[in-house]
Coordinates of C-alpha atoms in Angstrom, one line a residue:
Chain A
M1 CA -17.2 -4.6 -20.9
G2 CA -18.7 -4.1 -24.4
G3 CA -22.2 -3.0 -25.4
W4 CA -23.2 0.6 -25.0
L5 CA -20.2 1.4 -22.7
A6 CA -17.8 0.7 -25.6
G7 CA -19.2 3.8 -27.3
I8 CA -18.2 6.2 -24.6
P9 CA -15.4 8.4 -25.9
L10 CA -12.0 8.2 -24.2
F11 CA -12.2 11.9 -23.6
W12 CA -14.8 11.3 -20.9
G13 CA -12.2 9.5 -18.8
K14 CA -10.4 12.9 -18.5
I15 CA -13.6 14.6 -17.5
F16 CA -14.4 11.9 -14.9
A17 CA -10.9 12.1 -13.5
A18 CA -10.9 16.0 -13.2
V19 CA -14.3 16.0 -11.5
F20 CA -13.1 13.3 -9.1
F21 CA -10.0 15.3 -8.2
V22 CA -11.9 18.5 -7.7
G23 CA -14.5 16.7 -5.6
M24 CA -11.7 15.4 -3.4
I25 CA -10.3 18.9 -2.9
V26 CA -13.8 20.2 -2.0
W27 CA -14.2 17.3 0.4
A28 CA -10.9 18.0 2.1
W29 CA -11.8 21.6 2.7
F30 CA -15.0 20.5 4.4
R31 CA -13.0 18.9 7.1
P32 CA -13.1 21.3 10.2
R33 CA -9.9 23.2 11.0
K34 CA -9.8 21.7 14.5
Y35 CA -10.0 18.2 13.1
I36 CA -7.1 18.9 10.8
Y37 CA -4.9 20.4 13.5
E38 CA -5.8 17.9 16.2
D39 CA -2.7 17.1 18.2
S40 CA -0.5 19.5 16.2
P41 CA 2.3 21.1 18.2
D42 CA 1.3 24.5 16.8
G43 CA -1.1 26.2 14.5
N44 CA 1.3 27.1 11.7
R45 CA -0.2 27.5 8.3
W46 CA 2.1 24.8 6.8
R47 CA 0.6 22.2 9.1
D48 CA -2.8 22.7 7.5
L49 CA -3.2 19.3 5.8
R50 CA -6.0 20.7 3.5
I51 CA -3.4 22.8 1.7
W52 CA -1.2 19.7 1.2
A53 CA -4.1 17.8 -0.2
T54 CA -5.0 20.7 -2.6
V55 CA -1.4 20.8 -3.9
L56 CA -1.3 17.0 -4.4
L57 CA -4.7 16.8 -6.2
G58 CA -3.9 20.0 -8.2
I59 CA -0.8 18.3 -9.7
Q60 CA -3.0 15.2 -10.5
I61 CA -5.4 17.4 -12.5
V62 CA -2.5 18.8 -14.5
L63 CA -1.1 15.3 -15.2
Y64 CA -4.4 13.9 -16.4
I65 CA -5.1 16.9 -18.6
V66 CA -1.7 16.6 -20.2
F67 CA -1.6 12.8 -20.7
Chain B
M1 CA 27.0 -11.3 -18.0
S2 CA 29.9 -11.3 -15.6
I3 CA 29.5 -9.2 -12.5
R4 CA 31.9 -6.2 -12.3
G5 CA 34.0 -5.7 -9.2
I6 CA 32.8 -2.3 -8.2
D7 CA 29.2 -3.3 -8.6
L8 CA 29.7 -6.3 -6.4
I9 CA 31.4 -4.2 -3.7
I10 CA 28.4 -1.7 -3.7
V11 CA 25.8 -4.4 -3.5
I12 CA 27.6 -6.4 -0.8
A13 CA 28.2 -3.2 1.3
Y14 CA 24.6 -2.3 1.0
L15 CA 23.4 -5.8 1.9
I16 CA 25.6 -5.8 5.0
A17 CA 24.8 -2.2 6.1
I18 CA 21.0 -2.6 6.1
P19 CA 20.8 -5.4 8.7
V20 CA 23.5 -3.9 10.8
F21 CA 21.6 -0.6 10.9
G22 CA 18.3 -2.4 11.6
V23 CA 19.6 -4.5 14.4
Y24 CA 20.7 -1.3 16.2
F25 CA 17.1 -0.6 17.0
R26 CA 16.8 -3.8 19.0
K27 CA 17.7 -2.0 22.1
Y28 CA 14.5 0.0 22.0
V29 CA 12.3 -3.1 22.0
K30 CA 11.2 -4.0 25.5
T31 CA 7.4 -4.5 25.1
E32 CA 4.9 -5.7 22.6
E33 CA 4.0 -2.1 21.8
D34 CA 7.7 -1.3 21.1
Y35 CA 7.9 -4.3 18.8
F36 CA 4.6 -3.8 16.8
L37 CA 4.1 0.0 17.0
A38 CA 7.6 1.3 17.5
G39 CA 6.6 2.5 21.0
K40 CA 4.3 5.0 19.4
M41 CA 7.2 7.3 18.7
L42 CA 7.4 7.7 15.0
P43 CA 7.4 11.2 13.5
W44 CA 5.5 12.1 10.4
W45 CA 8.5 12.1 8.0
V46 CA 9.6 8.7 9.0
I47 CA 6.1 7.4 8.6
S48 CA 5.8 8.9 5.1
M49 CA 9.1 7.4 3.9
S50 CA 8.3 4.0 5.5
I51 CA 4.9 3.9 3.8
I52 CA 6.4 4.4 0.4
G53 CA 9.2 2.0 1.1
T54 CA 6.6 -0.5 2.1
N55 CA 4.4 0.2 -0.9
I56 CA 7.1 0.1 -3.6
G57 CA 8.3 -3.4 -3.8
A58 CA 10.3 -5.6 -6.1
Y59 CA 7.1 -6.4 -8.0
D60 CA 6.9 -2.7 -8.9
Y61 CA 10.3 -2.7 -10.5
M62 CA 9.6 -6.0 -12.3
G63 CA 5.8 -5.9 -12.8
A64 CA 5.3 -2.2 -13.4
A65 CA 8.3 -1.9 -15.7
G66 CA 6.9 -4.9 -17.6
G67 CA 3.4 -3.3 -17.6
A68 CA 4.8 -0.1 -19.0
Y69 CA 6.7 -2.1 -21.6
R70 CA 3.3 -3.7 -22.7
F71 CA 0.8 -0.8 -22.2
G72 CA 2.8 2.4 -21.7
I73 CA 2.2 5.1 -19.1
A74 CA -1.2 3.8 -18.3
Q75 CA 0.8 1.8 -15.8
A76 CA 1.3 5.1 -13.9
N77 CA -2.4 5.1 -13.0
Y78 CA -1.4 2.9 -10.1
E79 CA 0.8 5.6 -8.7
W80 CA -1.5 8.6 -9.6
I81 CA -5.2 8.3 -9.8
G82 CA -4.9 4.9 -8.2
A83 CA -3.1 6.2 -5.1
I84 CA -3.1 10.0 -4.4
P85 CA -6.9 10.5 -3.9
A86 CA -7.0 7.4 -1.7
M87 CA -4.1 8.6 0.4
V88 CA -5.8 11.9 0.9
L89 CA -9.0 10.0 2.0
S90 CA -7.0 7.7 4.3
A91 CA -5.1 10.6 5.9
L92 CA -8.1 12.8 6.5
L93 CA -10.8 10.1 7.4
F94 CA -9.5 6.6 8.2
V95 CA -6.1 7.1 9.9
P96 CA -7.3 9.4 12.7
Y97 CA -10.0 6.9 13.7
Y98 CA -7.6 4.0 13.7
W99 CA -5.1 6.0 15.8
K100 CA -7.7 7.2 18.2
A101 CA -9.1 3.7 18.7
G102 CA -5.6 2.6 20.0
V103 CA -5.6 -0.5 18.0
Y104 CA -2.7 -2.5 16.5
T105 CA -4.4 -3.8 13.4
V106 CA -7.2 -2.9 11.0
P107 CA -9.1 -6.2 11.8
E108 CA -8.9 -5.2 15.5
F109 CA -10.6 -1.9 14.6
L110 CA -13.3 -3.8 12.6
G111 CA -13.8 -6.1 15.6
K112 CA -14.5 -3.1 17.8
R113 CA -16.8 -1.6 15.3
Y114 CA -18.7 -4.7 14.3
N115 CA -18.0 -8.0 16.1
L116 CA -15.5 -10.8 16.7
A117 CA -16.4 -12.8 13.6
V118 CA -15.6 -9.8 11.4
R119 CA -12.3 -9.4 13.1
V120 CA -11.3 -13.0 12.8
I121 CA -12.4 -13.3 9.1
E122 CA -10.4 -10.1 8.3
A123 CA -7.4 -11.3 10.3
I124 CA -7.4 -14.7 8.5
L125 CA -7.9 -13.0 5.1
W126 CA -5.2 -10.4 5.6
G127 CA -2.9 -13.0 7.3
A128 CA -3.2 -15.3 4.3
F129 CA -2.8 -12.4 1.8
L130 CA 0.3 -11.1 3.4
A131 CA 1.8 -14.6 3.4
C132 CA 1.0 -14.9 -0.3
V133 CA 2.5 -11.5 -0.9
L134 CA 5.7 -12.5 0.8
G135 CA 5.9 -15.4 -1.7
V136 CA 5.6 -13.0 -4.6
F137 CA 8.2 -10.7 -3.2
F138 CA 10.6 -13.5 -2.6
W139 CA 10.1 -14.9 -6.1
A140 CA 10.7 -11.4 -7.6
S141 CA 14.0 -11.3 -5.8
G142 CA 14.8 -14.7 -7.1
L143 CA 14.2 -13.6 -10.7
M144 CA 16.3 -10.4 -10.2
L145 CA 19.3 -12.1 -8.5
N146 CA 19.2 -14.9 -11.1
E147 CA 19.0 -12.5 -14.0
Y148 CA 21.7 -10.0 -12.8
L149 CA 24.1 -12.0 -10.6
G150 CA 23.5 -15.4 -11.9
I151 CA 22.7 -16.8 -8.5
P152 CA 20.3 -19.8 -8.5
V153 CA 16.8 -18.8 -7.5
E154 CA 16.8 -21.1 -4.4
V155 CA 20.0 -19.5 -3.1
S156 CA 18.8 -16.0 -3.6
L157 CA 15.6 -16.7 -1.6
L158 CA 17.8 -17.8 1.3
I159 CA 20.0 -14.6 1.0
T160 CA 16.9 -12.4 1.1
A161 CA 15.5 -14.3 4.1
L162 CA 18.7 -13.9 6.0
I163 CA 19.1 -10.2 5.4
V164 CA 15.5 -9.3 6.2
G165 CA 14.9 -11.8 8.9
I166 CA 17.8 -10.6 11.1
Y167 CA 16.6 -7.1 11.9
T168 CA 12.9 -7.6 11.4
I169 CA 12.8 -10.4 14.0
T170 CA 15.0 -8.4 16.5
G171 CA 14.0 -4.8 16.0
G172 CA 10.3 -4.9 15.1
L173 CA 8.5 -1.9 13.5
A174 CA 11.1 0.7 14.7
A175 CA 13.9 -1.2 12.8
V176 CA 11.6 -1.7 9.8
A177 CA 10.6 2.0 9.6
M178 CA 14.1 3.4 10.1
T179 CA 15.7 1.1 7.5
D180 CA 12.8 1.9 5.2
V181 CA 13.9 5.6 5.3
V182 CA 17.4 4.7 4.2
Q183 CA 16.1 2.3 1.6
L184 CA 13.8 4.8 0.1
L185 CA 16.8 7.2 -0.4
V186 CA 18.7 4.4 -2.1
M187 CA 15.8 3.6 -4.3
F188 CA 15.4 7.2 -5.5
I189 CA 19.1 7.7 -6.1
G190 CA 19.5 4.5 -8.0
G191 CA 16.2 4.9 -9.9
V192 CA 16.8 8.5 -10.9
A193 CA 20.3 7.6 -12.1
L194 CA 18.9 4.8 -14.3
T195 CA 16.2 7.0 -15.8
V196 CA 18.4 10.0 -16.4
L197 CA 21.0 7.8 -18.2
G198 CA 18.3 6.0 -20.1
L199 CA 16.7 9.3 -21.3
W200 CA 20.1 10.6 -22.3
T201 CA 20.7 7.4 -24.3
V202 CA 17.5 7.6 -26.3
G203 CA 17.8 11.3 -26.9
G204 CA 15.7 12.8 -24.2
W205 CA 11.9 12.8 -23.7
S206 CA 11.2 13.6 -27.3
G207 CA 13.6 10.8 -28.4
L208 CA 11.7 8.4 -26.2
V209 CA 8.3 9.5 -27.6
N210 CA 9.6 9.3 -31.2
A211 CA 11.0 5.8 -30.7
I212 CA 7.9 4.4 -29.2
T213 CA 4.8 6.1 -30.7
P214 CA 5.1 4.9 -34.4
T215 CA 4.6 1.3 -33.3
N216 CA 2.7 1.9 -30.0
P217 CA 0.5 4.9 -30.5
D218 CA -1.3 4.6 -27.1
H219 CA 1.8 4.2 -25.0
F220 CA 1.7 7.9 -23.8
K221 CA -1.9 7.9 -22.9
L222 CA -3.0 7.5 -19.3
F223 CA -6.4 6.1 -20.2
L224 CA -6.7 3.2 -22.7
P225 CA -9.7 2.1 -24.7
L226 CA -12.4 -0.1 -23.1
D227 CA -11.3 -3.1 -25.2
N228 CA -7.9 -3.1 -23.5
P229 CA -8.0 -6.4 -21.6
T230 CA -5.9 -5.3 -18.6
Y231 CA -6.2 -1.5 -18.2
P232 CA -9.6 -0.3 -19.6
W233 CA -10.1 3.4 -18.6
L234 CA -13.5 2.7 -17.0
G235 CA -12.0 0.0 -14.9
M236 CA -9.2 2.3 -13.9
I237 CA -11.7 4.8 -12.6
F238 CA -14.4 2.6 -11.0
G239 CA -12.3 -0.4 -10.1
L240 CA -8.9 1.1 -9.3
A241 CA -9.5 4.7 -8.2
L242 CA -12.8 4.2 -6.4
V243 CA -12.3 0.8 -4.8
L244 CA -9.0 -1.0 -5.0
S245 CA -6.9 2.0 -4.3
P246 CA -8.9 3.3 -1.3
A247 CA -9.0 -0.3 0.0
W248 CA -5.2 -0.5 -0.2
W249 CA -4.4 2.9 1.3
C250 CA -7.2 2.8 3.9
C251 CA -7.3 -0.8 5.0
H252 CA -4.0 -2.4 4.2
Q253 CA -2.4 -3.5 7.5
A254 CA 1.2 -3.0 6.4
I255 CA 0.5 0.5 5.2
I256 CA -1.7 1.5 8.1
Q257 CA 0.6 0.0 10.8
R258 CA 3.1 2.8 10.3
T259 CA 0.5 5.5 11.2
L260 CA -0.6 3.5 14.3
G261 CA 3.0 3.9 15.5
A262 CA 2.8 7.7 15.2
R263 CA 3.7 9.9 18.1
S264 CA 0.5 12.0 17.7
E265 CA -2.7 12.0 15.6
W266 CA -1.4 14.9 13.5
D267 CA 1.8 13.0 12.8
A268 CA -0.3 9.9 11.7
K269 CA -2.3 12.0 9.3
A270 CA 0.6 14.1 8.0
G271 CA 2.7 10.9 7.6
M272 CA 0.1 9.4 5.3
L273 CA -0.5 12.6 3.3
F274 CA 3.2 13.5 2.9
A275 CA 3.8 10.0 1.5
S276 CA 1.8 11.1 -1.5
F277 CA 4.6 13.4 -2.6
P278 CA 7.2 10.7 -3.2
K279 CA 4.5 8.5 -4.4
M280 CA 3.8 10.8 -7.3
L281 CA 7.4 10.5 -8.4
I282 CA 7.4 6.7 -8.4
P283 CA 6.6 6.4 -12.1
I284 CA 10.1 7.9 -12.7
L285 CA 11.5 4.8 -11.0
V286 CA 9.2 2.1 -12.3
V287 CA 7.3 3.2 -15.4
L288 CA 9.9 5.2 -17.3
P289 CA 12.4 2.3 -17.2
G290 CA 9.8 0.1 -18.9
L291 CA 9.4 2.6 -21.7
L292 CA 13.2 3.1 -22.0
A293 CA 13.6 -0.7 -22.3
L294 CA 11.0 -0.7 -25.1
A295 CA 12.7 2.1 -26.9
L296 CA 16.1 0.4 -26.7
N297 CA 15.0 -3.2 -27.2
P298 CA 11.5 -3.7 -28.6
G299 CA 12.0 -7.4 -29.1
L300 CA 11.0 -8.7 -25.7
V301 CA 7.8 -10.8 -25.9
G302 CA 5.5 -12.6 -23.5
A303 CA 6.8 -13.3 -20.0
D304 CA 10.2 -11.7 -20.9
M305 CA 8.5 -8.3 -20.8
D306 CA 8.6 -8.6 -17.0
K307 CA 12.4 -8.7 -17.4
A308 CA 12.5 -5.2 -19.0
F309 CA 14.0 -3.7 -15.8
P310 CA 16.8 -6.2 -15.4
W311 CA 17.5 -6.0 -19.1
L312 CA 18.0 -2.2 -18.7
I313 CA 20.4 -2.7 -15.8
K314 CA 22.4 -5.3 -17.7
N315 CA 22.7 -3.5 -21.0
L316 CA 22.6 0.2 -20.2
L317 CA 24.5 0.9 -17.0
P318 CA 28.3 1.4 -16.6
A319 CA 30.3 -0.1 -13.8
G320 CA 29.4 1.4 -10.4
L321 CA 26.0 2.7 -11.5
A322 CA 24.7 -0.8 -12.1
G323 CA 25.6 -1.8 -8.5
L324 CA 23.8 1.3 -7.2
V325 CA 20.6 0.6 -9.2
F326 CA 20.7 -3.0 -8.2
A327 CA 21.0 -1.9 -4.6
A328 CA 17.9 0.3 -5.2
F329 CA 16.0 -2.7 -6.5
M330 CA 17.1 -4.7 -3.4
A331 CA 16.1 -1.7 -1.2
A332 CA 12.6 -1.8 -2.8
L333 CA 12.4 -5.5 -2.2
I334 CA 13.7 -5.5 1.3
S335 CA 11.6 -2.5 2.5
S336 CA 8.5 -4.3 1.4
V337 CA 9.4 -7.7 2.7
D338 CA 10.3 -6.4 6.2
S339 CA 7.1 -4.5 6.5
T340 CA 5.0 -7.4 5.3
L341 CA 6.7 -9.7 7.7
N342 CA 6.2 -7.4 10.6
S343 CA 2.5 -6.8 9.8
A344 CA 1.8 -10.5 9.3
A345 CA 3.3 -11.2 12.7
T346 CA 1.3 -8.4 14.3
L347 CA -1.9 -9.7 12.8
W348 CA -1.4 -13.3 13.9
T349 CA -0.1 -12.3 17.3
R350 CA -2.9 -9.8 18.1
D351 CA -5.9 -11.1 16.3
I352 CA -5.4 -14.8 16.4
Y353 CA -2.9 -15.9 19.1
Q354 CA -3.8 -13.3 21.7
R355 CA -7.5 -13.6 21.1
F356 CA -7.8 -17.4 21.0
F357 CA -4.8 -19.1 22.4
K358 CA -3.4 -17.0 25.3
K359 CA -5.4 -14.0 26.4
D360 CA -3.7 -12.6 29.5
A361 CA -0.1 -13.4 29.1
S362 CA 2.7 -10.9 29.9
D363 CA 4.0 -8.3 27.5
R364 CA 7.3 -10.2 27.1
H365 CA 5.4 -13.3 26.2
Y366 CA 3.6 -11.6 23.3
L367 CA 6.9 -10.0 22.2
R368 CA 8.5 -13.5 22.0
V369 CA 5.5 -14.8 20.1
G370 CA 5.7 -11.9 17.6
R371 CA 9.4 -12.7 17.0
I372 CA 8.7 -16.5 16.6
L373 CA 5.9 -15.8 14.1
T374 CA 8.1 -13.5 12.1
L375 CA 10.6 -16.3 11.7
V376 CA 7.8 -18.7 10.7
F377 CA 6.7 -16.3 8.0
V378 CA 10.2 -16.1 6.7
L379 CA 10.4 -19.9 6.3
W380 CA 6.9 -19.9 4.7
A381 CA 7.9 -17.3 2.2
I382 CA 10.8 -19.4 1.0
A383 CA 8.6 -22.4 0.5
F384 CA 5.7 -20.5 -1.2
A385 CA 7.8 -18.3 -3.6
P386 CA 8.1 -20.9 -6.4
V387 CA 4.3 -21.2 -6.6
T388 CA 4.0 -17.6 -7.8
K389 CA 5.6 -18.5 -11.1
E390 CA 2.3 -20.2 -12.2
F391 CA 0.8 -16.7 -12.6
P392 CA 1.3 -15.0 -16.0
G393 CA 2.3 -11.5 -14.7
I394 CA 3.6 -10.8 -11.3
Y395 CA 1.8 -7.4 -10.8
V396 CA -1.5 -8.7 -12.2
A397 CA -1.3 -11.7 -9.9
M398 CA -0.9 -9.4 -6.9
Q399 CA -3.9 -7.3 -7.9
T400 CA -6.0 -10.4 -8.6
L401 CA -5.3 -11.7 -5.1
L402 CA -6.2 -8.3 -3.7
S403 CA -9.4 -7.9 -5.6
I404 CA -11.0 -10.9 -4.0
F405 CA -11.5 -9.2 -0.6
Q406 CA -10.3 -5.6 -1.0
G407 CA -13.7 -4.4 -2.2
P408 CA -15.8 -6.0 0.6
T409 CA -13.2 -4.9 3.2
F410 CA -13.3 -1.3 2.0
A411 CA -17.1 -1.3 1.9
I412 CA -17.6 -2.3 5.5
T413 CA -14.8 -0.1 6.8
L414 CA -16.1 2.9 5.0
L415 CA -19.6 2.3 6.2
G416 CA -18.4 1.5 9.7
I417 CA -16.7 4.9 10.0
Y418 CA -19.2 7.0 8.1
W419 CA -22.6 5.4 8.9
K420 CA -23.6 4.8 12.5
R421 CA -26.5 2.7 11.5
A422 CA -24.2 0.0 10.1
N423 CA -24.4 -2.8 12.7
Q424 CA -22.5 -6.0 13.4
W425 CA -24.8 -8.2 11.4
G426 CA -24.7 -5.9 8.4
G427 CA -20.9 -5.8 8.6
L428 CA -20.6 -9.5 8.8
S429 CA -23.1 -10.2 6.0
G430 CA -21.5 -7.5 3.8
L431 CA -18.1 -9.0 4.2
L432 CA -19.1 -12.6 3.5
G433 CA -21.5 -11.6 0.7
G434 CA -18.8 -9.4 -0.9
V435 CA -16.2 -12.1 -0.8
A436 CA -18.7 -14.6 -2.3
I437 CA -19.4 -12.1 -5.1
S438 CA -15.8 -11.5 -5.9
S439 CA -14.8 -15.2 -5.7
S440 CA -17.7 -16.1 -8.1
L441 CA -16.7 -13.4 -10.6
F442 CA -13.1 -14.5 -10.4
F443 CA -13.6 -18.2 -10.7
I444 CA -16.7 -18.4 -13.0
T445 CA -16.6 -15.3 -15.2
K446 CA -12.8 -14.7 -15.2
S447 CA -13.6 -10.9 -15.2
S448 CA -10.8 -8.3 -15.0
F449 CA -9.8 -7.7 -11.4
L450 CA -10.7 -4.0 -11.8
Y451 CA -14.4 -4.9 -12.4
I452 CA -14.4 -7.6 -9.7
A453 CA -13.3 -5.0 -7.2
W454 CA -16.0 -2.6 -8.2
W455 CA -18.9 -5.1 -8.2
S456 CA -17.8 -6.8 -5.0
F457 CA -17.6 -3.3 -3.3
L458 CA -21.0 -2.4 -4.5
G459 CA -22.6 -5.7 -3.6
S460 CA -20.9 -5.7 -0.2
A461 CA -22.1 -2.1 0.6
L462 CA -25.7 -2.9 -0.4
I463 CA -25.8 -6.1 1.7
T464 CA -24.3 -4.2 4.7
M465 CA -26.9 -1.5 4.4
L466 CA -29.8 -3.8 3.8
V467 CA -29.0 -6.2 6.7
S468 CA -28.2 -3.3 9.0
L469 CA -31.6 -1.7 8.3
L470 CA -33.4 -5.0 8.8
T471 CA -31.8 -5.8 12.2
K472 CA -31.4 -4.0 15.5
P473 CA -29.0 -1.1 15.7
D474 CA -25.8 -1.5 17.8
P475 CA -26.0 0.4 21.1
S476 CA -24.6 3.9 20.9
E477 CA -22.0 3.3 23.6
K478 CA -20.4 0.7 21.4
L479 CA -20.0 3.2 18.6
E480 CA -18.4 6.0 20.6
G481 CA -15.2 7.1 19.0
L482 CA -15.5 4.8 16.1
V483 CA -17.9 6.7 13.9
Y484 CA -17.1 10.0 12.3
G485 CA -20.1 12.1 13.4
L486 CA -20.1 10.7 16.9
V487 CA -16.6 11.8 17.6
M488 CA -16.7 15.2 16.0
K489 CA -19.7 16.4 18.1
D490 CA -18.5 15.2 21.5
K491 CA -15.5 16.7 23.3
D492 CA -15.6 14.1 26.1
I493 CA -15.3 11.3 23.6
Q494 CA -12.4 13.0 22.0
D495 CA -10.6 13.2 25.3
I496 CA -11.3 9.5 26.2
L497 CA -10.0 8.4 22.8
K498 CA -6.9 10.5 23.1
K499 CA -6.1 8.9 26.4
R500 CA -6.8 5.5 25.0
A501 CA -4.6 6.0 22.0
E502 CA -1.7 7.4 24.1
G503 CA -2.0 4.5 26.5
G504 CA -2.3 1.9 23.7
E505 CA -5.3 0.4 25.6

């Protein structure tokens, strides 16, 4: 994996990673509410899996910025 | 090193308690569905803990700690960027479609979506892979028991087989999932104890950083330069995060099978998603110990780096705690072995035996076959385990095996769910072409498995699309319920699928 790719700064890895995580959050929120709650016993807010996904991916963004 | 009494008591108590607890669930197994899908009764929290118990194996403790010793926290990429986004994708896109389709295996789903040939090829590939994985797991147990207890490797393989075999053969997925819950707790208690004591010994986080960075300046960087032979950052993103990881979390039979046993679609999705929370903490159990071993003993070289974790147990822990951490290691091992055994038996029973040897037998017959096949895989693993020592690093060996067919499998599954124009000939050609690409890259160019995965995924996706567009589309009734857009728009299809999933049809 040499050539021109070897010249890409390591910093771009963090940029790619952050864009990737944000893209996943946006994708999750494009899932319809009905689809997310399908078969759920109730409509409580904590059962909204899009919120879970946002928390998970948000933590990832922080980790990849710090390290 | 001589084993201390209290440690031995803890380890023996644990090794007896797990099979006893697992065998208890035998009474709930009356049918094939009970055995392979836990009667579709699993709640989301059991699924999530069982998924992580399945995912974190002995190779993580050995291989990942060894990887952290060599390369630093870049090893944590496997638990973070190489897992969390893929688990979100799996939970919100793949799992609901598998669950709705009422299938037992991922190849069964691909058979419905494409054709029988795709199902058989996938079943054989996965069946062979799971069998190889069992060998790796067993060999890791041999190394650990040999290093810590001084038991000969051959004897330790038999001990592992006996403990796991008893409850996996009798209790099926319910026993496997419930014991996984207990084992995950043991893993976390033991792992956190080891890490906390290790950090205290080296002077906390700053002490760890100060001990390592003068000689290893990149050990606290998640992304490593492109000239790193094992973990180049571009390979981490394109190979691991975009292909290998989604392939693992969206298509791996042993992982997905827990969600197929969910009591509802929401539980299936939530189980996969909630598993991401403990998954994020796994580096504390498997990566930090590698760094701690490096700080305390920088002299390990070559293959001995894979012994970073056992070295830490032997040299750091006081009596009592060593037994607990050793039990945690065994928990990781056993919870992966039992799941792999159960999934291998499910695949071979459903996709091979039931399809080609005896199609319309009774439920009890398939239940018996599933149990016999589980026993066969136990015996196979014992025989195959010594072969894995030929590979230079346990974890890399695992990933290399995976990369051969993970990329193509993920490509056709993703296109199958998201693109209704993907047809049976496209799927079949994409799978075969992708495996040919990855095999060529592996055997001829000896490329890194991260790049093999990326190129085989890309090649497989292109072949699938090209062949699909050049051949006749599949009839729309065949695609109902299996493709994203077709389900979301049609209430009737959703109702049919729900009934099918509940009835396990």
